[in-house]
mmCIF file of C-alpha atoms in Angstrom:
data_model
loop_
_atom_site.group_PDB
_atom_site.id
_atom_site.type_symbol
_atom_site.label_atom_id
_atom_site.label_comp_id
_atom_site.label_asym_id
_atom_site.label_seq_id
_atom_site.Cartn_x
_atom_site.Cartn_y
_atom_site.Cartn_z
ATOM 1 C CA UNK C 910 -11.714 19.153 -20.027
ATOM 2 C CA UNK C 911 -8.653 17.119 -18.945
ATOM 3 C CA UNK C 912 -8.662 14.161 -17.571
ATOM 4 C CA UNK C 913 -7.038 13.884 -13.364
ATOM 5 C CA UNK C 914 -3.992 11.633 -13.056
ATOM 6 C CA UNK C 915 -3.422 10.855 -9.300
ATOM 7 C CA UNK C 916 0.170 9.795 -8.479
ATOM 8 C CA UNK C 917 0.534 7.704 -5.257
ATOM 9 C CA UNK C 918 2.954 7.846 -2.660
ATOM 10 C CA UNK C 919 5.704 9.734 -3.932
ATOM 11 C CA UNK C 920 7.277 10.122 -0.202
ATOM 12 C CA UNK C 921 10.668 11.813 -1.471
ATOM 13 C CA UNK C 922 8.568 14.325 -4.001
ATOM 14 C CA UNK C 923 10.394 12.428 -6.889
ATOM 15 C CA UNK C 924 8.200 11.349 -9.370
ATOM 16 C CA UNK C 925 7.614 14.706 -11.659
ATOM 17 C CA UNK C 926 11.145 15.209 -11.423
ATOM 18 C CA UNK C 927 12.355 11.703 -12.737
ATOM 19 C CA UNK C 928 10.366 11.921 -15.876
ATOM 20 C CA UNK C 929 9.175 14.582 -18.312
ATOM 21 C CA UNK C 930 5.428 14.514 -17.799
ATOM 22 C CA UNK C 931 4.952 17.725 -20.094
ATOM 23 C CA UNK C 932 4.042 15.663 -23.059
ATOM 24 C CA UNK C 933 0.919 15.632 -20.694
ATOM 25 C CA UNK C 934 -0.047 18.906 -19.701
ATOM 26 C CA UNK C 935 -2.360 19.401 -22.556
ATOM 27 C CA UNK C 936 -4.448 16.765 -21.470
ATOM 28 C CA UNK C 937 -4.210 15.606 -18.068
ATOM 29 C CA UNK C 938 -3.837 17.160 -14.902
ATOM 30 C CA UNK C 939 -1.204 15.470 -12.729
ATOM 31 C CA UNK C 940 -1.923 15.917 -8.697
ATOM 32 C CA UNK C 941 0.774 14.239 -6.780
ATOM 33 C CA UNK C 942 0.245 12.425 -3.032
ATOM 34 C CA UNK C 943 2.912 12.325 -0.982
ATOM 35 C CA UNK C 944 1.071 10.622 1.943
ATOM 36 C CA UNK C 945 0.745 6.806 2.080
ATOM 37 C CA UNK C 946 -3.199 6.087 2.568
ATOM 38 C CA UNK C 947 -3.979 3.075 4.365
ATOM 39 C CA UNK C 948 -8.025 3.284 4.865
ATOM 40 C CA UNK C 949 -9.767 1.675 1.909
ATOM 41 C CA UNK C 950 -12.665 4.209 2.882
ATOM 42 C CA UNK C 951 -10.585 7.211 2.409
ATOM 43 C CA UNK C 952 -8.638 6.326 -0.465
ATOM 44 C CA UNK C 953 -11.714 5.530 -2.408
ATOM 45 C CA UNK C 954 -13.015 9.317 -1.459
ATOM 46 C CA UNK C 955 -9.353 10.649 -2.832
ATOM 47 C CA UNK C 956 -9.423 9.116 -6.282
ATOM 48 C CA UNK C 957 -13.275 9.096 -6.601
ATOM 49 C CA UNK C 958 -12.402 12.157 -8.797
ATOM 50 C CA UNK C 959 -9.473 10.423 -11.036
ATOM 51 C CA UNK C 960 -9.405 9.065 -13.975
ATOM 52 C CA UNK C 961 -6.205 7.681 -13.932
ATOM 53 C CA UNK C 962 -4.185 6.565 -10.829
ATOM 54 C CA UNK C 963 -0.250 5.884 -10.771
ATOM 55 C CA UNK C 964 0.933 3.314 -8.129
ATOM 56 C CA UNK C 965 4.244 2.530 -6.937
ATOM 57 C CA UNK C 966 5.364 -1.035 -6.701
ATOM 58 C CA UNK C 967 2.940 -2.771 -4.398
ATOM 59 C CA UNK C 968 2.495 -0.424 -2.142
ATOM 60 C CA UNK C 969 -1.193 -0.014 -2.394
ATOM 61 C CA UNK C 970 -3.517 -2.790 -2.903
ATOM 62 C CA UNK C 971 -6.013 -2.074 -5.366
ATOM 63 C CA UNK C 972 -8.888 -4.922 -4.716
ATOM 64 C CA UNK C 973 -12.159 -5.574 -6.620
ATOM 65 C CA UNK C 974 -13.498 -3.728 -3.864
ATOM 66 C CA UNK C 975 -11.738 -0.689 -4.007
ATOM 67 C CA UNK C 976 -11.988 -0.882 -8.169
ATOM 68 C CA UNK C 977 -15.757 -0.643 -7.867
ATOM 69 C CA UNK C 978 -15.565 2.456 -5.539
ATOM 70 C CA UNK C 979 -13.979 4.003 -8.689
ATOM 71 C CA UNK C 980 -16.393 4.318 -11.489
ATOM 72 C CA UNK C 981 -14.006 6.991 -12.906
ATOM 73 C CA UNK C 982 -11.142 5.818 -13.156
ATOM 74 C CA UNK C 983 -9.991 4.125 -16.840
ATOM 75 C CA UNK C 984 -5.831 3.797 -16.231
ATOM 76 C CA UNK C 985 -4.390 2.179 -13.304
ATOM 77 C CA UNK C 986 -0.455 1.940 -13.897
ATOM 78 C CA UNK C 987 2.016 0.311 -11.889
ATOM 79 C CA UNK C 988 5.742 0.340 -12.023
ATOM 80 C CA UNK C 989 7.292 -3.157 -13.179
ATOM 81 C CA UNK C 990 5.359 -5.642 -14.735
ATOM 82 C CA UNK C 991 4.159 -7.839 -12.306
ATOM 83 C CA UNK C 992 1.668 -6.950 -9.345
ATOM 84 C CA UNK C 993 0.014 -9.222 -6.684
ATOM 85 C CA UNK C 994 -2.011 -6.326 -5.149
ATOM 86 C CA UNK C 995 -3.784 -5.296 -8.075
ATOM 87 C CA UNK C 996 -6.985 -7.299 -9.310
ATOM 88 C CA UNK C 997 -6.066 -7.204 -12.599
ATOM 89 C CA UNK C 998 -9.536 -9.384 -13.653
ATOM 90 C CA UNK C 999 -11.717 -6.715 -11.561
ATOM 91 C CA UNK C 1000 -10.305 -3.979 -13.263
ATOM 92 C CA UNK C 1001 -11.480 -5.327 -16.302
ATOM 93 C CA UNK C 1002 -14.470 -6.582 -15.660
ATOM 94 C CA UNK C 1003 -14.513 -2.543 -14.444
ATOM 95 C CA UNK C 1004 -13.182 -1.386 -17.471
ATOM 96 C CA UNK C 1005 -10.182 0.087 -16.178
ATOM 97 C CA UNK C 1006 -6.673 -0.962 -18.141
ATOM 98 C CA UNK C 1007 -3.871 -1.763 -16.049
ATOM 99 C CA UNK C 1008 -0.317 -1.039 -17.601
ATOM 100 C CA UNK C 1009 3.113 -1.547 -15.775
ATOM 101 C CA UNK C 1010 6.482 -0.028 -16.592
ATOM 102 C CA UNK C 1011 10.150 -1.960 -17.082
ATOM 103 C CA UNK C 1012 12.212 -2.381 -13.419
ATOM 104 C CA UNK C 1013 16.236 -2.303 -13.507
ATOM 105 C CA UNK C 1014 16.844 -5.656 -11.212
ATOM 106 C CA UNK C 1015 20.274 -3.575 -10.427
ATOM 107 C CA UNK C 1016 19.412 -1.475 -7.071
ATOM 108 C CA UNK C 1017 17.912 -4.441 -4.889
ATOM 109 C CA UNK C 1018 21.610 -6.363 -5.879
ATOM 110 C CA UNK C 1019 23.059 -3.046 -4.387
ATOM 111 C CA UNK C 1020 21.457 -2.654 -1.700
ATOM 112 C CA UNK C 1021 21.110 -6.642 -0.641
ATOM 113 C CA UNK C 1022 24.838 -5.732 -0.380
ATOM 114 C CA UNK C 1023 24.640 -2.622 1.247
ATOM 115 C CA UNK C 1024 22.628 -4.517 3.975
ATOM 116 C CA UNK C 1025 25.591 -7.448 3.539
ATOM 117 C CA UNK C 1026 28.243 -5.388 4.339
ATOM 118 C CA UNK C 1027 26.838 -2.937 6.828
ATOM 119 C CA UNK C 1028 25.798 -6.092 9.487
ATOM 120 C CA UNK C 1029 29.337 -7.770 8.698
ATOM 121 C CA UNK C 1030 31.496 -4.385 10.026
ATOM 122 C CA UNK C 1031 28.895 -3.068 12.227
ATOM 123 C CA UNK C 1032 28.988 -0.060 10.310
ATOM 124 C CA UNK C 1033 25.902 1.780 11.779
ATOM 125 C CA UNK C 1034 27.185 1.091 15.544
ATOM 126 C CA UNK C 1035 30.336 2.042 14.525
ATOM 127 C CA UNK C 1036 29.106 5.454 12.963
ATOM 128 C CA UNK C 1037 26.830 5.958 15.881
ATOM 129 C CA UNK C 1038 29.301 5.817 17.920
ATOM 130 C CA UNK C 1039 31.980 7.812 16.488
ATOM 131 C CA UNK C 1040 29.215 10.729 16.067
ATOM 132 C CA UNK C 1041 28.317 10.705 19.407
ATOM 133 C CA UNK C 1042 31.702 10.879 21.016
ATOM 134 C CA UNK C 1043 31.029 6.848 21.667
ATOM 135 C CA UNK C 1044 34.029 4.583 22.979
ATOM 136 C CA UNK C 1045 36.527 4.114 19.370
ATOM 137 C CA UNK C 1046 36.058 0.261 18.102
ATOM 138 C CA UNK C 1047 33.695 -1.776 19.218
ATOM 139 C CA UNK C 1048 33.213 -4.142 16.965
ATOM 140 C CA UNK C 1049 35.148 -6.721 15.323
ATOM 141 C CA UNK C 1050 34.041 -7.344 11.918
ATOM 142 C CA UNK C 1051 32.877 -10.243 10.006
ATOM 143 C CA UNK C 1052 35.252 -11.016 6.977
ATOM 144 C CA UNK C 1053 33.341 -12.227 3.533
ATOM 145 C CA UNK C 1054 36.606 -13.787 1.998
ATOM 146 C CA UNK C 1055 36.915 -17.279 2.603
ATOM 147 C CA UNK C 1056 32.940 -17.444 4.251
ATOM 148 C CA UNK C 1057 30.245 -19.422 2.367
ATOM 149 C CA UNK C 1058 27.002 -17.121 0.442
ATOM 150 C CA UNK C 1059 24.324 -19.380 0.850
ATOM 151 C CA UNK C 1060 21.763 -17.537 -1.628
ATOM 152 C CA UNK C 1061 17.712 -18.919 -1.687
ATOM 153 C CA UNK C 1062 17.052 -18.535 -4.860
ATOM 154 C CA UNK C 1063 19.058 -17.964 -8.274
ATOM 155 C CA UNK C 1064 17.064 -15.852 -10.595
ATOM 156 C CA UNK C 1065 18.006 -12.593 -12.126
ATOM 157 C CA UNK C 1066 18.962 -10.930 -8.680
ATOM 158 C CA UNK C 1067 20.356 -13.981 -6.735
ATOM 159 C CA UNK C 1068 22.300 -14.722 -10.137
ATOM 160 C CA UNK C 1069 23.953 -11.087 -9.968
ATOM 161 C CA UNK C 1070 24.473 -11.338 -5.860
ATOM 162 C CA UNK C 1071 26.455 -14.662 -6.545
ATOM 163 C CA UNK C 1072 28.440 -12.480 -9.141
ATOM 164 C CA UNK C 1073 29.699 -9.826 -6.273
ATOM 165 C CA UNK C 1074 30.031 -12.871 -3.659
ATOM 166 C CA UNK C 1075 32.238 -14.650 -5.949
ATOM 167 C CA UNK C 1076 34.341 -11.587 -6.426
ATOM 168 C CA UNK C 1077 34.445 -11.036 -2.714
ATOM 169 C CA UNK C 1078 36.457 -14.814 -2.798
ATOM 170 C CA UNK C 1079 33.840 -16.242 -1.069
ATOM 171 C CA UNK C 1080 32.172 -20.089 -1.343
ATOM 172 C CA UNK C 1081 28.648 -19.483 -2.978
ATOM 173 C CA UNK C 1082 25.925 -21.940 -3.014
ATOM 174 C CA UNK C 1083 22.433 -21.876 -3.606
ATOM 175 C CA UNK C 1084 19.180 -23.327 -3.016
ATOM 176 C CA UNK C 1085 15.123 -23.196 -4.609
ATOM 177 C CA UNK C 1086 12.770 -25.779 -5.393
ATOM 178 C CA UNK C 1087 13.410 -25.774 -8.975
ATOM 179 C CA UNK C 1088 17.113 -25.163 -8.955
ATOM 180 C CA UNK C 1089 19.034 -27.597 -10.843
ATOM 181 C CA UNK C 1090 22.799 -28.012 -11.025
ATOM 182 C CA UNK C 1091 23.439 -26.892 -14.885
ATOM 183 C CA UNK C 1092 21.683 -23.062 -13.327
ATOM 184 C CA UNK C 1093 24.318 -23.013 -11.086
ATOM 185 C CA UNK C 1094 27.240 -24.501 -12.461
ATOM 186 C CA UNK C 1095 26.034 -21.528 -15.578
ATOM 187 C CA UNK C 1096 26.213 -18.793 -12.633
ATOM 188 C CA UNK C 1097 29.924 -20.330 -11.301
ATOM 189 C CA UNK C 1098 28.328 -21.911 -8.034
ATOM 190 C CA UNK C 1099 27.313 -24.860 -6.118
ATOM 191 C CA UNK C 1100 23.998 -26.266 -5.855
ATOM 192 C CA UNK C 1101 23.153 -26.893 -2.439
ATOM 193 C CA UNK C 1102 21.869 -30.459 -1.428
ATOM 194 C CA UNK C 1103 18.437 -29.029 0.235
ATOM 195 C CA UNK C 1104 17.026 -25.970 2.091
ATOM 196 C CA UNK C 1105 18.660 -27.258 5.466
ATOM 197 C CA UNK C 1106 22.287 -27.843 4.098
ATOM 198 C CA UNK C 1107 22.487 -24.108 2.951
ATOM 199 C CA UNK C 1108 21.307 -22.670 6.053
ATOM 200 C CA UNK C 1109 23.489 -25.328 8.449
ATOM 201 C CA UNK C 1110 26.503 -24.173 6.748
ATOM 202 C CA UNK C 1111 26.201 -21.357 5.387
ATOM 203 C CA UNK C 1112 27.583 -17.793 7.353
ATOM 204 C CA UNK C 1113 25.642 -15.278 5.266
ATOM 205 C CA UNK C 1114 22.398 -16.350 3.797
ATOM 206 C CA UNK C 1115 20.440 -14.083 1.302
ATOM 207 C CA UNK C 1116 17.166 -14.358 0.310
ATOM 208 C CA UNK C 1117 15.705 -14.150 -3.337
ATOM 209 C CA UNK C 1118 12.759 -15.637 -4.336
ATOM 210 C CA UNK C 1119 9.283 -14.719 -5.163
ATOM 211 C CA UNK C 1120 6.056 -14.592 -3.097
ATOM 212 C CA UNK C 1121 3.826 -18.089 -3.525
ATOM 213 C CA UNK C 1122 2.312 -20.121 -1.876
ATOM 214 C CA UNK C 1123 5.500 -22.468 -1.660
ATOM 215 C CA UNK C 1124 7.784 -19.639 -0.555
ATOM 216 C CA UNK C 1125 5.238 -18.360 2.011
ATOM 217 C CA UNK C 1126 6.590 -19.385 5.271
ATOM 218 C CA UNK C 1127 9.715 -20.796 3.696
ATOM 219 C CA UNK C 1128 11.780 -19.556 7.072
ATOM 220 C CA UNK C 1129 10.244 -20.626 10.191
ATOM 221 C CA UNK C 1130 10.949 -21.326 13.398
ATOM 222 C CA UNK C 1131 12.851 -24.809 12.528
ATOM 223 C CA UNK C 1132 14.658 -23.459 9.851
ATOM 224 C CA UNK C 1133 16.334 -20.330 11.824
ATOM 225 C CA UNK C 1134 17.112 -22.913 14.300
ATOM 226 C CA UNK C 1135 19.561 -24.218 11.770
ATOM 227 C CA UNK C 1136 21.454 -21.146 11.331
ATOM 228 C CA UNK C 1137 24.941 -20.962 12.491
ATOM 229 C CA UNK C 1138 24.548 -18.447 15.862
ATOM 230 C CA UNK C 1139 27.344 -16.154 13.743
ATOM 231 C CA UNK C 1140 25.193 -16.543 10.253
ATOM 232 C CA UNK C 1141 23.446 -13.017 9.205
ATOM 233 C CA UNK C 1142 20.028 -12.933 7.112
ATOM 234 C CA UNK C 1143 19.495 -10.813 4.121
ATOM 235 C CA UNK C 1144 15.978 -10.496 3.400
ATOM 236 C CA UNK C 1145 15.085 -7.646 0.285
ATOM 237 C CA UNK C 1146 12.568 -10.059 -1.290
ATOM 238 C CA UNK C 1147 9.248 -10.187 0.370
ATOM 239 C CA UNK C 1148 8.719 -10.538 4.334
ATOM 240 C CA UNK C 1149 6.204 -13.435 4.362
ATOM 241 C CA UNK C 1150 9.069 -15.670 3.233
ATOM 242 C CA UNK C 1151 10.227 -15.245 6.554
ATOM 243 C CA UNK C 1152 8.142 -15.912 9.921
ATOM 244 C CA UNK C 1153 8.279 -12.670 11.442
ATOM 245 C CA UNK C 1154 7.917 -13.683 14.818
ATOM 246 C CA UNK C 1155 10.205 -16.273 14.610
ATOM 247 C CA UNK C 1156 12.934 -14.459 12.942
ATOM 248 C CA UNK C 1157 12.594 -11.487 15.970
ATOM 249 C CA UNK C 1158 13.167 -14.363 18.258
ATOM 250 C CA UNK C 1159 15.946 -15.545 16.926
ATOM 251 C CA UNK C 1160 17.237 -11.701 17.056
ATOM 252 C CA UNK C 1161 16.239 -10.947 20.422
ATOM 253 C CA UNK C 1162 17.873 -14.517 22.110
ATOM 254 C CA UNK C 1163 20.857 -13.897 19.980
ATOM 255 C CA UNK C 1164 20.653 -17.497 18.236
ATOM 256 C CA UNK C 1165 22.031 -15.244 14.504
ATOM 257 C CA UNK C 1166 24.197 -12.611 14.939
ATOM 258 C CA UNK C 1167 22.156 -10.266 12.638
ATOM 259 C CA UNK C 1168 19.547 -9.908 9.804
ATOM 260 C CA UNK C 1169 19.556 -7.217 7.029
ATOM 261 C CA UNK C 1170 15.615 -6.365 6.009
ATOM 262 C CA UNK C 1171 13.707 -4.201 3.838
ATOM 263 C CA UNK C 1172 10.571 -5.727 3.106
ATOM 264 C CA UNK C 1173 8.272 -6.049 6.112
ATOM 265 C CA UNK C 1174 4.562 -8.000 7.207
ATOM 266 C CA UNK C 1175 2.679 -4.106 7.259
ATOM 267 C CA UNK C 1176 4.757 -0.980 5.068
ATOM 268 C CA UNK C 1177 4.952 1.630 5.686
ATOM 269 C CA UNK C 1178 6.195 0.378 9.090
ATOM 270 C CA UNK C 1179 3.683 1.457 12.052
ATOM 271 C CA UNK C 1180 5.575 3.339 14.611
ATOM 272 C CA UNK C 1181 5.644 0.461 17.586
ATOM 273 C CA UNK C 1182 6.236 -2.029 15.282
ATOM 274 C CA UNK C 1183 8.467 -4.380 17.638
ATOM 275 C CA UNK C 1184 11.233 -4.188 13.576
ATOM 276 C CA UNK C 1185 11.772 -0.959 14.611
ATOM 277 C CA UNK C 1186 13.354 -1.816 18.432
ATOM 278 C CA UNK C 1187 14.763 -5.227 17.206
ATOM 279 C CA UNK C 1188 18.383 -5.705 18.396
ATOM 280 C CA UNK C 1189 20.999 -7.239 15.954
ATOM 281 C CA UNK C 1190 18.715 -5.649 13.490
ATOM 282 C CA UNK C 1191 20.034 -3.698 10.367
ATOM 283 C CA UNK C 1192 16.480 -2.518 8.537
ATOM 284 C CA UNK C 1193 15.628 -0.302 5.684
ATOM 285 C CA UNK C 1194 12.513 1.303 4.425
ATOM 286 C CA UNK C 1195 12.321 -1.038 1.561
ATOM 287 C CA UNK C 1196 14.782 0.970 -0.629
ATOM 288 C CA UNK C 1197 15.537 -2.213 -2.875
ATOM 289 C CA UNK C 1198 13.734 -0.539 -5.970
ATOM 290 C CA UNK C 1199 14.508 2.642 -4.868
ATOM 291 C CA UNK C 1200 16.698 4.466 -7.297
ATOM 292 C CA UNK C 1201 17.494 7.589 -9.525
ATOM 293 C CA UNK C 1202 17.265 5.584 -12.844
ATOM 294 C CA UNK C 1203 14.629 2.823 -11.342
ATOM 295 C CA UNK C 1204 12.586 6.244 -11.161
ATOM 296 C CA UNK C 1205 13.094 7.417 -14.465
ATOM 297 C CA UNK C 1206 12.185 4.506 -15.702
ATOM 298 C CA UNK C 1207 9.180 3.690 -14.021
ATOM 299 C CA UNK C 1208 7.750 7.698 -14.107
ATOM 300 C CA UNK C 1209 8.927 7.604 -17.647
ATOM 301 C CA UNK C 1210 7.344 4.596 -18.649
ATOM 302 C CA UNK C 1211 4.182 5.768 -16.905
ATOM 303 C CA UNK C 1212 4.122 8.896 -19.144
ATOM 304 C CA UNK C 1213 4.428 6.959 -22.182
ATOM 305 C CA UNK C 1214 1.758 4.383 -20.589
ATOM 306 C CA UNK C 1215 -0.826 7.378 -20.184
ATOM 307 C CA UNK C 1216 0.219 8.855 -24.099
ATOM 308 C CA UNK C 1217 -0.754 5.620 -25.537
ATOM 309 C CA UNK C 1218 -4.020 4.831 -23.463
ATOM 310 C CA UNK C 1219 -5.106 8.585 -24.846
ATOM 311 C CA UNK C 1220 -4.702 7.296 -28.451
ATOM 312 C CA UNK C 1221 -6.163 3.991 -27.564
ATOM 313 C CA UNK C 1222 -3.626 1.817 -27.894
ATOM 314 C CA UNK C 1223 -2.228 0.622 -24.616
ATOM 315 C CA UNK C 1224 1.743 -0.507 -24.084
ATOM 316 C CA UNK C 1225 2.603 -3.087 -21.443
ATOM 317 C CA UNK C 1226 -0.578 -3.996 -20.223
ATOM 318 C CA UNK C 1227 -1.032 -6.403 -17.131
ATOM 319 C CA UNK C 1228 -3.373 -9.718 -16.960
#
């Protein structure tokens, strides 16, 4: 009998075609669901059957108390290698193996830029308007050249944004709690004196940091209060960073001129979710990790995580 691999929210029908999966066929059945699940309740009835489950990002949580629903299942796999949904000790104690997959940190530098861009030339007003027979020019756009990149953290990602900010001839600095100045004079820019000099003077500010408990709540109410009322926000990093509320204040009394998001409080986005109305709002489905070869390597890797679970000997385990 072969064993039932459930694939998880694969909302653009992607995931058999970004990876050969016929190494598989054989020996597991692969049943994809295109549907994001939300009730803990029902979820638990749709995999109560699986004995392997493949998740996307962080998109669903898989707590102790879903894991024990799930006496069947022995594989949980995850693309990248770090997860803060999945109780990785629960699944053990459980019996299950977590693996994850490699994650290009290309596509969320793209599309941070992508978001950049599109709120300094008003490009979807502009487009909206020029497909709907709307007045020609109405906006006046925001040059990068000469403008300071104040970028919240300077990792992998904020390392490579810098890169395209410099090249743009514009003044990058750069803030985190454990920056120092040799990181950034290695990346080519300046190390910011605190959190509240970068935002006072910077005119685009990006954010790219992990979740934790000292990045939780970094942006609040005080701190968007610092921004320059022409200053945009980039956010592709996690939404919690940010005070929601606060930040559509800001929007809604005009006190920034814009923010660029893709990661929100609740995903997928409810339908009245007051993101979706937002003025001065550029948002996107949280497409940072969303790719053609960000696929094929995560559905790849999670064919080759399944093929070496069968022969007992696990790659890229989590925990």
């Amino acid at each position: 009998m072969r064993l039932r691999c459930a694939v998880l929210d694969d909302f653009q029908d992607a995931a058999l075609r970004s990876a050969d999966w016929t190494p598989l066929q054989d020996r597991v059945e692969v049943v994809v669901h295109r549907e994001h699940i939300v009730d803990e309740d029902e979820l638990a009835a749709v995999l109560a059957d699986f004995d392997i489950v493949v998740t996307l990002r962080e998109r669903v949580p898989f707590p102790a108390s879903l894991l024990d629903r799930l006496p069947r299942l022995k594989l949980l796999v995850a693309s990248g290698m770090r997860n803060s949904v999945i109780d990785v000790a629960a699944a053990e104690r459980g019996g299950v193996t977590v693996c994850g997959t490699a994650s290009s940190s290309t596509p969320p530098v793209e599309l941070t830029w992508a978001l950049l861009l599109g709120l300094a030339r008003g490009l979807v007003t502009e487009n909206n308007s020029l497909r709907s027979g709307g007045p020609w020019q109405q906006t006046v756009g925001a040059d990068l050249h000469g403008r300071r990149l104040g970028l919240l953290g300077l990792g992998k990602i904020g390392s490579r944004v810098a890169q395209v900010g410099l090249a743009f001839g514009m003044h990058v600095s750069a803030w985190s709690q454990n920056l120092t100045k040799e990181r950034a004079d290695e990346v080519g820019v300046e190390l910011a004196a605190s959190k509240e000099e970068l935002l006072e003077n910077s005119d685009f500010v990006s954010i790219h940091l992990a979740l934790g408990d000292r990045t939780r709540g970094l942006l609040g109410a005080t701190e968007l209060a610092l921004l320059k009322p022409t200053a945009y926000l980039v956010n592709t990093s996690r939404a919690a960073i940010v005070d929601q509320d606060a930040l559509l204040a800001a929007l809604h009394e005009g006190r920034i001129a814009g923010a660029g998001v893709d990661v929100f409080d609740v995903e997928p986005l409810p339908a009245g979710h007051p993101m979706r109305t937002a003025p001065r709002l550029l948002a996107t489905p949280h497409l940072g990790y969303v790719s053609q070869a960000n696929y094929a390597t995560y559905y790849s890797h999670a064919v080759e995580d399944i093929q070496a679970f069968l022969v007992g000997e696990p790659v890229r385990r989590l925990g």
